[in-house]
JSON list of C-alpha atoms in Angstrom, two decimals:
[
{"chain": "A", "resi": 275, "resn": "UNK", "atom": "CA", "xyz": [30.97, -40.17, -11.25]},
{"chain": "A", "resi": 276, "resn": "UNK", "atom": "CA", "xyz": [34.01, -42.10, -10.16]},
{"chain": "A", "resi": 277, "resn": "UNK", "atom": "CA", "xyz": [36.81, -42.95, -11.39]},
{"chain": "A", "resi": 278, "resn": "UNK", "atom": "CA", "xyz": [38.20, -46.60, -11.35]},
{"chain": "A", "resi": 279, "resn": "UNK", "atom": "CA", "xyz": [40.94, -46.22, -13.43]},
{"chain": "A", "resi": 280, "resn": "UNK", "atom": "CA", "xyz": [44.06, -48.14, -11.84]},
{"chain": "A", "resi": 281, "resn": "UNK", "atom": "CA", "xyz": [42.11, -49.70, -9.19]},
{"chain": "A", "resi": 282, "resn": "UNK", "atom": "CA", "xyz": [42.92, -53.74, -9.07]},
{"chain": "A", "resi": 283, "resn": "UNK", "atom": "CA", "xyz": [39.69, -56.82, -8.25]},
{"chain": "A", "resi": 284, "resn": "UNK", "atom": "CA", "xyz": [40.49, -60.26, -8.20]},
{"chain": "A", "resi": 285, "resn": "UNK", "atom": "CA", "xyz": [36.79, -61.85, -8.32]},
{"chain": "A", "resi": 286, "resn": "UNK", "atom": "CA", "xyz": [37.36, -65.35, -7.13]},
{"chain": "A", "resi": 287, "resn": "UNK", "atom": "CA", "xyz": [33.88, -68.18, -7.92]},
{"chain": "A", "resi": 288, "resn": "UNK", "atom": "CA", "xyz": [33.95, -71.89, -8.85]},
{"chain": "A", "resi": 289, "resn": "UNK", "atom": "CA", "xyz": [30.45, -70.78, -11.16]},
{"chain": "A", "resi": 290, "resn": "UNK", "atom": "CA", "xyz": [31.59, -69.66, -14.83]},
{"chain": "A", "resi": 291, "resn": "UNK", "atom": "CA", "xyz": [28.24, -67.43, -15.29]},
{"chain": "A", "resi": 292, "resn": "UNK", "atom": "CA", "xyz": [28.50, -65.37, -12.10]},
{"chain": "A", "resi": 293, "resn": "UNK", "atom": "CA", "xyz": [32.14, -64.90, -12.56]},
{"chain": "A", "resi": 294, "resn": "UNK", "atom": "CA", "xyz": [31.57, -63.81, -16.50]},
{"chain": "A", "resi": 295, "resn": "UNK", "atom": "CA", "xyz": [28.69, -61.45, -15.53]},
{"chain": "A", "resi": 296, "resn": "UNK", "atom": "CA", "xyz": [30.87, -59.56, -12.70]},
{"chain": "A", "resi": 297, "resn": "UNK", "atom": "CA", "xyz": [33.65, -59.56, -14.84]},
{"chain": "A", "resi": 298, "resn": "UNK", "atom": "CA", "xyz": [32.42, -57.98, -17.67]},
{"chain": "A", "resi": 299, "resn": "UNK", "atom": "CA", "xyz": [30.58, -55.61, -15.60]},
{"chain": "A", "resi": 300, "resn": "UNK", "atom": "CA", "xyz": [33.35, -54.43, -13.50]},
{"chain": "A", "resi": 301, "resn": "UNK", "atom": "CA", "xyz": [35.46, -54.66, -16.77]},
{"chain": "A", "resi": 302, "resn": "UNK", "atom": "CA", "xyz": [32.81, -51.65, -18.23]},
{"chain": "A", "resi": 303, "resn": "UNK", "atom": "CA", "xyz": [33.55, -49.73, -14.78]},
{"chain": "A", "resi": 304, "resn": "UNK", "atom": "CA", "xyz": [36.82, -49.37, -15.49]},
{"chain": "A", "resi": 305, "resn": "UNK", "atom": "CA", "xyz": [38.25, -51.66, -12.93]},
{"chain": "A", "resi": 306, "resn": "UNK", "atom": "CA", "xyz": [41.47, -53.73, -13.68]},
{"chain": "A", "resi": 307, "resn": "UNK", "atom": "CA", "xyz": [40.04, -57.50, -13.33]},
{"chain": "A", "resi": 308, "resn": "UNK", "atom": "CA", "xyz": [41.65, -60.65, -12.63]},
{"chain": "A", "resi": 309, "resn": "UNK", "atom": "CA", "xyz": [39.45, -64.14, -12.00]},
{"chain": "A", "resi": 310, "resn": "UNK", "atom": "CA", "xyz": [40.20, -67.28, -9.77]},
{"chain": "A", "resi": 311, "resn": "UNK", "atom": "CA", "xyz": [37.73, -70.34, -9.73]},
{"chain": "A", "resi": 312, "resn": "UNK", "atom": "CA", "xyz": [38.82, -71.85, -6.28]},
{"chain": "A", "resi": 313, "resn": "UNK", "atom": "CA", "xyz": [40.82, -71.04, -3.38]},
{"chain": "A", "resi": 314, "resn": "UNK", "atom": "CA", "xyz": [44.58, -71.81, -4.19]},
{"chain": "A", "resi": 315, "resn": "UNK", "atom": "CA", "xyz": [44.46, -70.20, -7.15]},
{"chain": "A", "resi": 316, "resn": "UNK", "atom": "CA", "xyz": [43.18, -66.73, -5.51]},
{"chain": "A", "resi": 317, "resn": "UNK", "atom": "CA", "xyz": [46.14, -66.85, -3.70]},
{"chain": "A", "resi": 318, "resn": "UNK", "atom": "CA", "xyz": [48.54, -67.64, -5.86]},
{"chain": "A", "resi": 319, "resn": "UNK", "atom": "CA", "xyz": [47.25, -64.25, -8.39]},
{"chain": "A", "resi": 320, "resn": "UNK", "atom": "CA", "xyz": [46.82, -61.87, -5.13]},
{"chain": "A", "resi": 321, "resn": "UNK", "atom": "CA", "xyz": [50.33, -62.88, -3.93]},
{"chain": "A", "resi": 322, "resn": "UNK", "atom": "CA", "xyz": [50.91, -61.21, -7.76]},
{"chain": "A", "resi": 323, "resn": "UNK", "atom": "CA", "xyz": [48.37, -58.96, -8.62]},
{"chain": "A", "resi": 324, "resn": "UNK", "atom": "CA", "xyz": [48.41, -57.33, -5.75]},
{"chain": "A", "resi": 325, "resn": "UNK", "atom": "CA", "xyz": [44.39, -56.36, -5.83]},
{"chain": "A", "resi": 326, "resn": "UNK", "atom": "CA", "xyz": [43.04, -53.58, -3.69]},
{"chain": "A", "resi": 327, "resn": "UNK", "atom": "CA", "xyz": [39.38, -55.47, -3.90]},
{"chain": "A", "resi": 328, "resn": "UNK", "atom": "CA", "xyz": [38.66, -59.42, -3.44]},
{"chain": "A", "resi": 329, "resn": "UNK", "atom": "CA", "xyz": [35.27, -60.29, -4.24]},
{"chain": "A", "resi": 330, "resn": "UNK", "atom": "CA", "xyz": [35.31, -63.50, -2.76]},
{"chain": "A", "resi": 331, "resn": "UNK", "atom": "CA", "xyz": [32.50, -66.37, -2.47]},
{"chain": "A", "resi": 332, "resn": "UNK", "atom": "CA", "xyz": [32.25, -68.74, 0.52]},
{"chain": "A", "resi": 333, "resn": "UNK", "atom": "CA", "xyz": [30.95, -72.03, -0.92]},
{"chain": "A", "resi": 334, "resn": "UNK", "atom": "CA", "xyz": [33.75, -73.64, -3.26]},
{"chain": "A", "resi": 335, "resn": "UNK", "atom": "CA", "xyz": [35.06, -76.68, -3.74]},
{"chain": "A", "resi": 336, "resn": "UNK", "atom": "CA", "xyz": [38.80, -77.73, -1.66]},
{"chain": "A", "resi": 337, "resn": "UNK", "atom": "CA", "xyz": [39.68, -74.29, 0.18]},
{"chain": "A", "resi": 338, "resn": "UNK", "atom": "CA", "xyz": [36.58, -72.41, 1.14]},
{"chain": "A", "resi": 339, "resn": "UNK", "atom": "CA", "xyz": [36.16, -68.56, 0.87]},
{"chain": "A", "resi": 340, "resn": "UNK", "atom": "CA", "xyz": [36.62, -68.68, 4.72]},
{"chain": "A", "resi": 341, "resn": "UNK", "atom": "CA", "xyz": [40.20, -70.14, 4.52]},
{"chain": "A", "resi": 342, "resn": "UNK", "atom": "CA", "xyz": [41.11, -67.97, 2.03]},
{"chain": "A", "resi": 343, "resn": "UNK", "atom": "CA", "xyz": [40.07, -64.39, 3.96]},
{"chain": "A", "resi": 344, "resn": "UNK", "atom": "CA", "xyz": [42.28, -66.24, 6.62]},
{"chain": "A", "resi": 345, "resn": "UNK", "atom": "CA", "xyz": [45.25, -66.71, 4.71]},
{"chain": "A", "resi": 346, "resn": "UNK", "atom": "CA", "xyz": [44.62, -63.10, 2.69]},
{"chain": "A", "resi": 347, "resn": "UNK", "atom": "CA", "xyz": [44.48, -61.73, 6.45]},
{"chain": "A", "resi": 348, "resn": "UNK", "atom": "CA", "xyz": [48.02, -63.30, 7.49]},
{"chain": "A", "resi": 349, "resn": "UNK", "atom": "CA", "xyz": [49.63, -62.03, 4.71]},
{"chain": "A", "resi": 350, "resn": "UNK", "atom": "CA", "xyz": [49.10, -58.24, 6.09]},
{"chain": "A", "resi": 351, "resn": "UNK", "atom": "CA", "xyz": [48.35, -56.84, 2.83]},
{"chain": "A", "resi": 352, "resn": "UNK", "atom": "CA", "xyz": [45.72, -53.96, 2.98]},
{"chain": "A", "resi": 353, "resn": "UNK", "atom": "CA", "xyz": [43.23, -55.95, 1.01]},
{"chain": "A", "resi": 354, "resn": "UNK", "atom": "CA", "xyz": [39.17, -54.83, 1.49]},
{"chain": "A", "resi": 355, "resn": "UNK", "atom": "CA", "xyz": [37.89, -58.37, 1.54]},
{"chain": "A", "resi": 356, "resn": "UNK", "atom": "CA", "xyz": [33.85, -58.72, 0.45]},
{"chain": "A", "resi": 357, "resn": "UNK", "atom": "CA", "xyz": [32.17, -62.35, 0.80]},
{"chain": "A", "resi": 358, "resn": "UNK", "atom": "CA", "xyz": [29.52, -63.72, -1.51]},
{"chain": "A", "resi": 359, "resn": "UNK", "atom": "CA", "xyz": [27.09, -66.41, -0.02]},
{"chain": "A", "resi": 360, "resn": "UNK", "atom": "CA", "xyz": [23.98, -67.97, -1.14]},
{"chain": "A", "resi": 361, "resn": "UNK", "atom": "CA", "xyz": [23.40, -68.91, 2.66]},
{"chain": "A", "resi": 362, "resn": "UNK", "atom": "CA", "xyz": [21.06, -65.50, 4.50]},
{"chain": "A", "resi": 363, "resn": "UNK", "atom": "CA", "xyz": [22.53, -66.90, 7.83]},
{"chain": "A", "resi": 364, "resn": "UNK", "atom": "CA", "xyz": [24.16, -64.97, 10.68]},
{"chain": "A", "resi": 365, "resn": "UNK", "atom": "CA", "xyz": [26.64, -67.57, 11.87]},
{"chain": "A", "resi": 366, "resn": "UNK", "atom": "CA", "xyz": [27.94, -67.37, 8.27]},
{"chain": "A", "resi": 367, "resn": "UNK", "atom": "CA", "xyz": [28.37, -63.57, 7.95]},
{"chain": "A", "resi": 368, "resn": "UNK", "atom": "CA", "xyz": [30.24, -63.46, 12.04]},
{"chain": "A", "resi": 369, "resn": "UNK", "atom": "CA", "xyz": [32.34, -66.09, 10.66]},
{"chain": "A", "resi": 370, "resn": "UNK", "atom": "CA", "xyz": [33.46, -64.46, 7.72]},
{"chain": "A", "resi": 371, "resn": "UNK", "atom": "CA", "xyz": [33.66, -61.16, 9.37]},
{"chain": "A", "resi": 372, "resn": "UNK", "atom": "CA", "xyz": [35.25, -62.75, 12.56]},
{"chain": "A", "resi": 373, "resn": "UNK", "atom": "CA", "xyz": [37.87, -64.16, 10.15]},
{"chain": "A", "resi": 374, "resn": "UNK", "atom": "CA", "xyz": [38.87, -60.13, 8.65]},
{"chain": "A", "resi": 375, "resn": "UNK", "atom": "CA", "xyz": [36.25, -60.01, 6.19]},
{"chain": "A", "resi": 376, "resn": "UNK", "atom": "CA", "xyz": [34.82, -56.12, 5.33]},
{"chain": "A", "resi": 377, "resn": "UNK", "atom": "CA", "xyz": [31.78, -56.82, 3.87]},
{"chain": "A", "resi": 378, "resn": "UNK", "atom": "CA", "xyz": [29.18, -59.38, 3.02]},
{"chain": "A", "resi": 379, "resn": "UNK", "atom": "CA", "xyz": [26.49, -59.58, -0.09]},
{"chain": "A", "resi": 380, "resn": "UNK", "atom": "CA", "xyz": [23.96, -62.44, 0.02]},
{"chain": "A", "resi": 381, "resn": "UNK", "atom": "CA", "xyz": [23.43, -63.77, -3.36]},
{"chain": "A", "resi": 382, "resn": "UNK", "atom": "CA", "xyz": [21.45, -62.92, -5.45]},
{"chain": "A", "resi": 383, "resn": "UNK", "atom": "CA", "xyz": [22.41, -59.27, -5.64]},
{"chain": "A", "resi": 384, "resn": "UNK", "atom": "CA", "xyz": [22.20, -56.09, -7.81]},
{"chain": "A", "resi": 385, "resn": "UNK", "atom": "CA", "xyz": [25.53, -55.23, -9.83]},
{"chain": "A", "resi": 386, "resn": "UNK", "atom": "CA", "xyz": [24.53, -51.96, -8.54]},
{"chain": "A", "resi": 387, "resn": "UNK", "atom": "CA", "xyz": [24.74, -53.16, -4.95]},
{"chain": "A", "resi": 388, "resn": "UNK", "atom": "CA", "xyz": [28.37, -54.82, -5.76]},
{"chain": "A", "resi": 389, "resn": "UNK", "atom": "CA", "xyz": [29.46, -51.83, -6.95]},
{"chain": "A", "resi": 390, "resn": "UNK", "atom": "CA", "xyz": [28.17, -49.36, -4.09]},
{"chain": "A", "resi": 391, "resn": "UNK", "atom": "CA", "xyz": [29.78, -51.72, -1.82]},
{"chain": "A", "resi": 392, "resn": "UNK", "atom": "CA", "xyz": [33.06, -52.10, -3.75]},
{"chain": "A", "resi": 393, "resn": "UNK", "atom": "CA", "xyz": [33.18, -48.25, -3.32]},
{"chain": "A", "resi": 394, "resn": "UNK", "atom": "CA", "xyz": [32.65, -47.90, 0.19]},
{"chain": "A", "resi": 395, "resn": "UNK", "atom": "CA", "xyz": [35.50, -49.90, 0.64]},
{"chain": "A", "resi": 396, "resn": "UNK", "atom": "CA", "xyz": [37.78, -47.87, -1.59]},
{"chain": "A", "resi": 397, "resn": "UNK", "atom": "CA", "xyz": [36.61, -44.87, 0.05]},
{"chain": "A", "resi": 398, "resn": "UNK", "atom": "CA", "xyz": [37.18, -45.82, 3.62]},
{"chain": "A", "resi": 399, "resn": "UNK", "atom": "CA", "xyz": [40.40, -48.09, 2.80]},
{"chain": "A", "resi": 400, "resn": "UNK", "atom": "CA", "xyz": [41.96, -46.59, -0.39]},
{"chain": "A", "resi": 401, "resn": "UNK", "atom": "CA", "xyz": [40.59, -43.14, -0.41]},
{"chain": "A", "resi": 402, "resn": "UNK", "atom": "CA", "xyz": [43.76, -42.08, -2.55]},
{"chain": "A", "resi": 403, "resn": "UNK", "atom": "CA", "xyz": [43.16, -43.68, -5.52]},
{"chain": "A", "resi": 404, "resn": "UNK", "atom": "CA", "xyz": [39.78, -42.68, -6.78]},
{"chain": "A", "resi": 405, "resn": "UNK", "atom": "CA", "xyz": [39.31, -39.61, -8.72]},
{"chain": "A", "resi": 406, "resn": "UNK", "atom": "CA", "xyz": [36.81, -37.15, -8.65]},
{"chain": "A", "resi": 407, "resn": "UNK", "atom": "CA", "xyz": [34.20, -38.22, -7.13]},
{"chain": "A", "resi": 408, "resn": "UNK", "atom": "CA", "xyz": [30.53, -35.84, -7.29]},
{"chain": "A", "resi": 409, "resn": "UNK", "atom": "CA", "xyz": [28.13, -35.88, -4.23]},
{"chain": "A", "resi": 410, "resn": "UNK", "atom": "CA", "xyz": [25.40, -33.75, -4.94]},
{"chain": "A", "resi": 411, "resn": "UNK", "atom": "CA", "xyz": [26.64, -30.28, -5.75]},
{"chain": "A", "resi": 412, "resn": "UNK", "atom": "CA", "xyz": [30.21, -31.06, -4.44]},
{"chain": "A", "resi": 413, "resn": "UNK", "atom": "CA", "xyz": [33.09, -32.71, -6.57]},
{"chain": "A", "resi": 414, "resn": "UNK", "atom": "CA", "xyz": [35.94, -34.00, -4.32]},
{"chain": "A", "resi": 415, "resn": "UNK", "atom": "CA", "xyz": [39.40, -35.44, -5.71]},
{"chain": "A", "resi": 416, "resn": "UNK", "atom": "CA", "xyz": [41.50, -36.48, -2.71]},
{"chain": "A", "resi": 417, "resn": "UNK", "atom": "CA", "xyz": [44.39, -36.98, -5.13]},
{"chain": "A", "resi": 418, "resn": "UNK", "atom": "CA", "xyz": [44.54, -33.32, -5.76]},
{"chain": "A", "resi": 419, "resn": "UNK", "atom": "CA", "xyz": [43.06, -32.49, -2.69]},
{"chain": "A", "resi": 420, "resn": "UNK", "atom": "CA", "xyz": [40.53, -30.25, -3.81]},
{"chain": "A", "resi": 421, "resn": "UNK", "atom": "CA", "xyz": [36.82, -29.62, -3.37]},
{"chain": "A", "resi": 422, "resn": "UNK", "atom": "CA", "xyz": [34.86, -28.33, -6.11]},
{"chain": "A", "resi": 423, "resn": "UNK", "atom": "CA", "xyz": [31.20, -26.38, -5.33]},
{"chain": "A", "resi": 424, "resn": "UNK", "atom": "CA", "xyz": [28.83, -25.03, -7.31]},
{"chain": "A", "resi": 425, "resn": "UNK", "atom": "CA", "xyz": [31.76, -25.62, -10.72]},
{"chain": "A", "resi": 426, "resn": "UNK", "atom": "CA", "xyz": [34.09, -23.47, -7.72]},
{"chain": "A", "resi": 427, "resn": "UNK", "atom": "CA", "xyz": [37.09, -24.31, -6.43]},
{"chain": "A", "resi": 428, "resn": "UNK", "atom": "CA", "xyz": [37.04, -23.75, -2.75]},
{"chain": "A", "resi": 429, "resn": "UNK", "atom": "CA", "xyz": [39.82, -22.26, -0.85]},
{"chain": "A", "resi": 430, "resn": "UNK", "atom": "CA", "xyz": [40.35, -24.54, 1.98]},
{"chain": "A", "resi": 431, "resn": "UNK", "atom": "CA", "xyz": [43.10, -24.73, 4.62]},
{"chain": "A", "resi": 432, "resn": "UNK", "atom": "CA", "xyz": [44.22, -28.55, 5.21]},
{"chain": "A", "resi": 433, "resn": "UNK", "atom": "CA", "xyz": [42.22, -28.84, 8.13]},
{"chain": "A", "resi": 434, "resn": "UNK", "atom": "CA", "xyz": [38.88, -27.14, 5.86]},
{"chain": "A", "resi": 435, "resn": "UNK", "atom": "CA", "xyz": [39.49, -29.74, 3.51]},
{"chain": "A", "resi": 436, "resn": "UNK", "atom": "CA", "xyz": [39.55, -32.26, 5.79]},
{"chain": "A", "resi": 437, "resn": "UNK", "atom": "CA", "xyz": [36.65, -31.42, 7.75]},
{"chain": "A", "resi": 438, "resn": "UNK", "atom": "CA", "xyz": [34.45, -30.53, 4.80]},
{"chain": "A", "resi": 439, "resn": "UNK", "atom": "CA", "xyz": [35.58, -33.88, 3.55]},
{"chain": "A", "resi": 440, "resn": "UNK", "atom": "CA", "xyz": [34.57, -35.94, 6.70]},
{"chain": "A", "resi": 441, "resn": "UNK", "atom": "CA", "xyz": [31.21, -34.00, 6.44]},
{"chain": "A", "resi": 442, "resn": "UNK", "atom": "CA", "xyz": [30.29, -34.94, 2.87]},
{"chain": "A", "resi": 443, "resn": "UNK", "atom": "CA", "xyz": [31.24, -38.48, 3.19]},
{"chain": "A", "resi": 444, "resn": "UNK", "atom": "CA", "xyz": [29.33, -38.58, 6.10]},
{"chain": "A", "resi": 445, "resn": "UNK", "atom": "CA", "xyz": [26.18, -37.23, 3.90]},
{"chain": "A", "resi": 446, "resn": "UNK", "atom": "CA", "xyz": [23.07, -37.49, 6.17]},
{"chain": "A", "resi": 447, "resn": "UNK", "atom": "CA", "xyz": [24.99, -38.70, 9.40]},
{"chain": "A", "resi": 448, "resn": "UNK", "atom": "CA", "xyz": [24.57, -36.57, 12.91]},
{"chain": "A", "resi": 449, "resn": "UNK", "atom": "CA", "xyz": [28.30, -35.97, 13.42]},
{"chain": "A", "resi": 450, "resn": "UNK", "atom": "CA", "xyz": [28.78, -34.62, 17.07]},
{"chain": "A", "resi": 451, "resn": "UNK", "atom": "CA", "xyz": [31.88, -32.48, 18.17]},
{"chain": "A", "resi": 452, "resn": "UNK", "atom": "CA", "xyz": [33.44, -35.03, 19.93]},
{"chain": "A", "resi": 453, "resn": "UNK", "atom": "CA", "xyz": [33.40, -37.33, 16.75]},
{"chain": "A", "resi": 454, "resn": "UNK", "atom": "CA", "xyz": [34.55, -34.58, 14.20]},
{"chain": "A", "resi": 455, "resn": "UNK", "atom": "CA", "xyz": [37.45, -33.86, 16.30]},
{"chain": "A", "resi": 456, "resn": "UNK", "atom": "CA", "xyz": [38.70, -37.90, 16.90]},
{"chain": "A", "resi": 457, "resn": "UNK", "atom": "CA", "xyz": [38.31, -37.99, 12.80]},
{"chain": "A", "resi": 458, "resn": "UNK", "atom": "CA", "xyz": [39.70, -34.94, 11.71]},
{"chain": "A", "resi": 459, "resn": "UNK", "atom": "CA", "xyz": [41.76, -33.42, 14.62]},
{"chain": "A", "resi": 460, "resn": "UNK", "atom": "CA", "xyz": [43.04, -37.07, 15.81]},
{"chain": "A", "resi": 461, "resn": "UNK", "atom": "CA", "xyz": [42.98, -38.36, 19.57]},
{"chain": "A", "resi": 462, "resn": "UNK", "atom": "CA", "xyz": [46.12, -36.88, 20.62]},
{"chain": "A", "resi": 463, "resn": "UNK", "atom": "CA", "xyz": [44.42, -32.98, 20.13]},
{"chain": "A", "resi": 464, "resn": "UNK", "atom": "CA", "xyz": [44.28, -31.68, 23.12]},
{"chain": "A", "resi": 465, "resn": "UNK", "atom": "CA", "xyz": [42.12, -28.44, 22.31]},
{"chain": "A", "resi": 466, "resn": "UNK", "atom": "CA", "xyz": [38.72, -26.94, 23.13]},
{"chain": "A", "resi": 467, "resn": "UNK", "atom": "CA", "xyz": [35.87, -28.28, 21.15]},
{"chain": "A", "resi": 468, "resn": "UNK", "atom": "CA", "xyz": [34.70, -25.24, 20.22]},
{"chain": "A", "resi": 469, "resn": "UNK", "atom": "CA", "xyz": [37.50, -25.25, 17.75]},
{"chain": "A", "resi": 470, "resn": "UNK", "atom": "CA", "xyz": [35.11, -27.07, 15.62]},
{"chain": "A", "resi": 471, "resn": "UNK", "atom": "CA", "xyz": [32.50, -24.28, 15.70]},
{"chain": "A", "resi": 472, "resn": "UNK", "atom": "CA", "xyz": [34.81, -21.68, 14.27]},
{"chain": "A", "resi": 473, "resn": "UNK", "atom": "CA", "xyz": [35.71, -23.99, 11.62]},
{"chain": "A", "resi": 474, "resn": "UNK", "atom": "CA", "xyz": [31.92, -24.92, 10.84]},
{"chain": "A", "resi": 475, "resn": "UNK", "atom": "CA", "xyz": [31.41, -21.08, 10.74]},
{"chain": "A", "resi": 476, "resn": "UNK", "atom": "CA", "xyz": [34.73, -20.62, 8.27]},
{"chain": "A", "resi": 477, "resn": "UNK", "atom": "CA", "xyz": [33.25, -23.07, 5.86]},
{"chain": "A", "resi": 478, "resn": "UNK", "atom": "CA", "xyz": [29.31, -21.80, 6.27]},
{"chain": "A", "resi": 479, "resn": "UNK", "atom": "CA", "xyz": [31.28, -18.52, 5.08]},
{"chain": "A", "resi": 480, "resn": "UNK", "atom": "CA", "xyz": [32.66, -20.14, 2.24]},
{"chain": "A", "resi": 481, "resn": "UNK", "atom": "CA", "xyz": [29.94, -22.09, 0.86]},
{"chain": "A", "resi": 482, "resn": "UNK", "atom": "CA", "xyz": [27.72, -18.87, 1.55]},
{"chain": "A", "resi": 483, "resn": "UNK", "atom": "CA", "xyz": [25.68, -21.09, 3.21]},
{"chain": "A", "resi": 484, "resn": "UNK", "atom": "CA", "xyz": [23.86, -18.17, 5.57]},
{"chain": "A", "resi": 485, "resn": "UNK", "atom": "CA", "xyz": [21.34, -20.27, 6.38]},
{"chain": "A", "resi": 486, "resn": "UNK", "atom": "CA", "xyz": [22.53, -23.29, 7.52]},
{"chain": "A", "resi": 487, "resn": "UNK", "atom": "CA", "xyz": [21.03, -25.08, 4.77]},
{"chain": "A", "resi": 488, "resn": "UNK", "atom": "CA", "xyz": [24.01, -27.42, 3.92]},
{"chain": "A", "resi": 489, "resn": "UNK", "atom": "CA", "xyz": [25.56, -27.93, 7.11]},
{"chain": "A", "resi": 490, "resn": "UNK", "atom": "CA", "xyz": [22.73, -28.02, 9.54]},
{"chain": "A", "resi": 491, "resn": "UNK", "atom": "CA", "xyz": [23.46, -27.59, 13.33]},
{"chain": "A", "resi": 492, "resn": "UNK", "atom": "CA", "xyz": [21.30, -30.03, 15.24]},
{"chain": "A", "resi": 493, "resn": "UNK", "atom": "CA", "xyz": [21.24, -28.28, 19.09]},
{"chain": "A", "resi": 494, "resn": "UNK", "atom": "CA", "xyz": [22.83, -30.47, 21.51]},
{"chain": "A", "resi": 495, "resn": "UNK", "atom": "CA", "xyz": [24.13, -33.49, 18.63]},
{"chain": "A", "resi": 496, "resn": "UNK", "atom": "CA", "xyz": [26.45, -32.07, 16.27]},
{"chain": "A", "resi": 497, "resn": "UNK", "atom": "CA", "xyz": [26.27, -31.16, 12.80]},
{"chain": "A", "resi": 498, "resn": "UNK", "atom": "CA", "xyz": [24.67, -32.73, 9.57]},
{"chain": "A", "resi": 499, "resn": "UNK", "atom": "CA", "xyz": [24.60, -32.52, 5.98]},
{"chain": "A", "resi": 500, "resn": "UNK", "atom": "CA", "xyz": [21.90, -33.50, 3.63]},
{"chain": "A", "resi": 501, "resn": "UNK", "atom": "CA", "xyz": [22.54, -33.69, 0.40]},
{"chain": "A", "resi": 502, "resn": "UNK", "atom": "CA", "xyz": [20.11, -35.34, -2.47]}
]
């Protein structure tokens, strides 16, 4: 599970019902919540609140959800923007997206959905603030920088943490060498890629995974993990 303890939504809709059900929901996560029913009100609270999330819908009445990703954009703040539309149309979702938007959910949708989304966007924008957070046998809490396998903490170097991090987040993903070392290494190492085969090896070692069976090697693509 993850926690959302801390972690700031403004949920801006002109519709009472939609904006109650989200609300409360998000409310139950955990999540600190703060509601605007049209455009020049959402900017007036995030110029205050300060949210990490907007959940913001397109259609409302006087400034559009369009004008108001806009204006969130200009302001600089690192906001992860996610549009709601009723409309299933493509020149909507470029527009929004065009405009600085991170993500887009076509009404209706699954709370479940929202909140898968919402926490995508934490992890790839605001990795810091979420707790612990469990993917399959693994338990991973960038604020203490730990990883947790099998109820073990491992005993990771920096760049083991970092790696095994990218990995797990990845879940599923072919990840080749040249990827794994712009992510975790950066663009400005100027090493052999090999460097990421000794480090695969250090953490097989680690998670006594003799047989490959977490990190899989595909020949000739890179490395994957598949976790349930």
């Amino acid at each position: 599970m993850t926690s959302f303890k801390g972690i700031k939504i403004l949920l801006v809709d002109d519709e009472p019902n939609i904006v109650q059900f989200l609300e409360l929901g998000l409310i139950n996560e955990g999540f600190d919540i703060r509601v605007a029913y049209d455009g020049e009100s959402a900017l007036a609270e995030a110029s205050v609140f300060q949210p990490h999330v907007v959940i913001l819908d397109v259609m409302m009445p006087g400034m559009n959800g369009f004008e108001v990703c806009a204006a969130l954009r200009a302001t600089g703040d690192n906001i992860a923007v996610i549009m709601l539309t009723a409309k299933d149309e493509v020149e909507d979702r470029v527009k929004g997206l065009t405009l600085g938007a991170d993500d887009y959910l076509i009404k209706p949708f699954s709370f479940s959905e929202l909140l898968a989304r919402i926490g995508a966007r934490l992890r790839n924008q605001f990795p810091n603030l979420l707790g612990e957070v469990v993917y399959g046998p693994f338990r991973l809490d960038d604020r203490r920088k730990e990883l947790i396998y099998m109820d073990q903490i491992l005993e990771l170097s920096p760049t083991e943490y970092e790696l095994l991090r990218f990995i797990i987040l990845n879940n599923g993903v072919v990840l080749s060498k040249s990827l794994i070392l712009d992510k975790v290494w950066g663009y400005q190492f100027g090493g052999e890629e090999n460097i990421v085969e000794v480090y695969i090896r250090s953490l097989r070692d680690k998670l006594n995974d003799k047989e490959h069976r977490l990190i899989r090697t595909l020949r000739g693509a890179g490395y994957r993990m598949d976790l349930p």
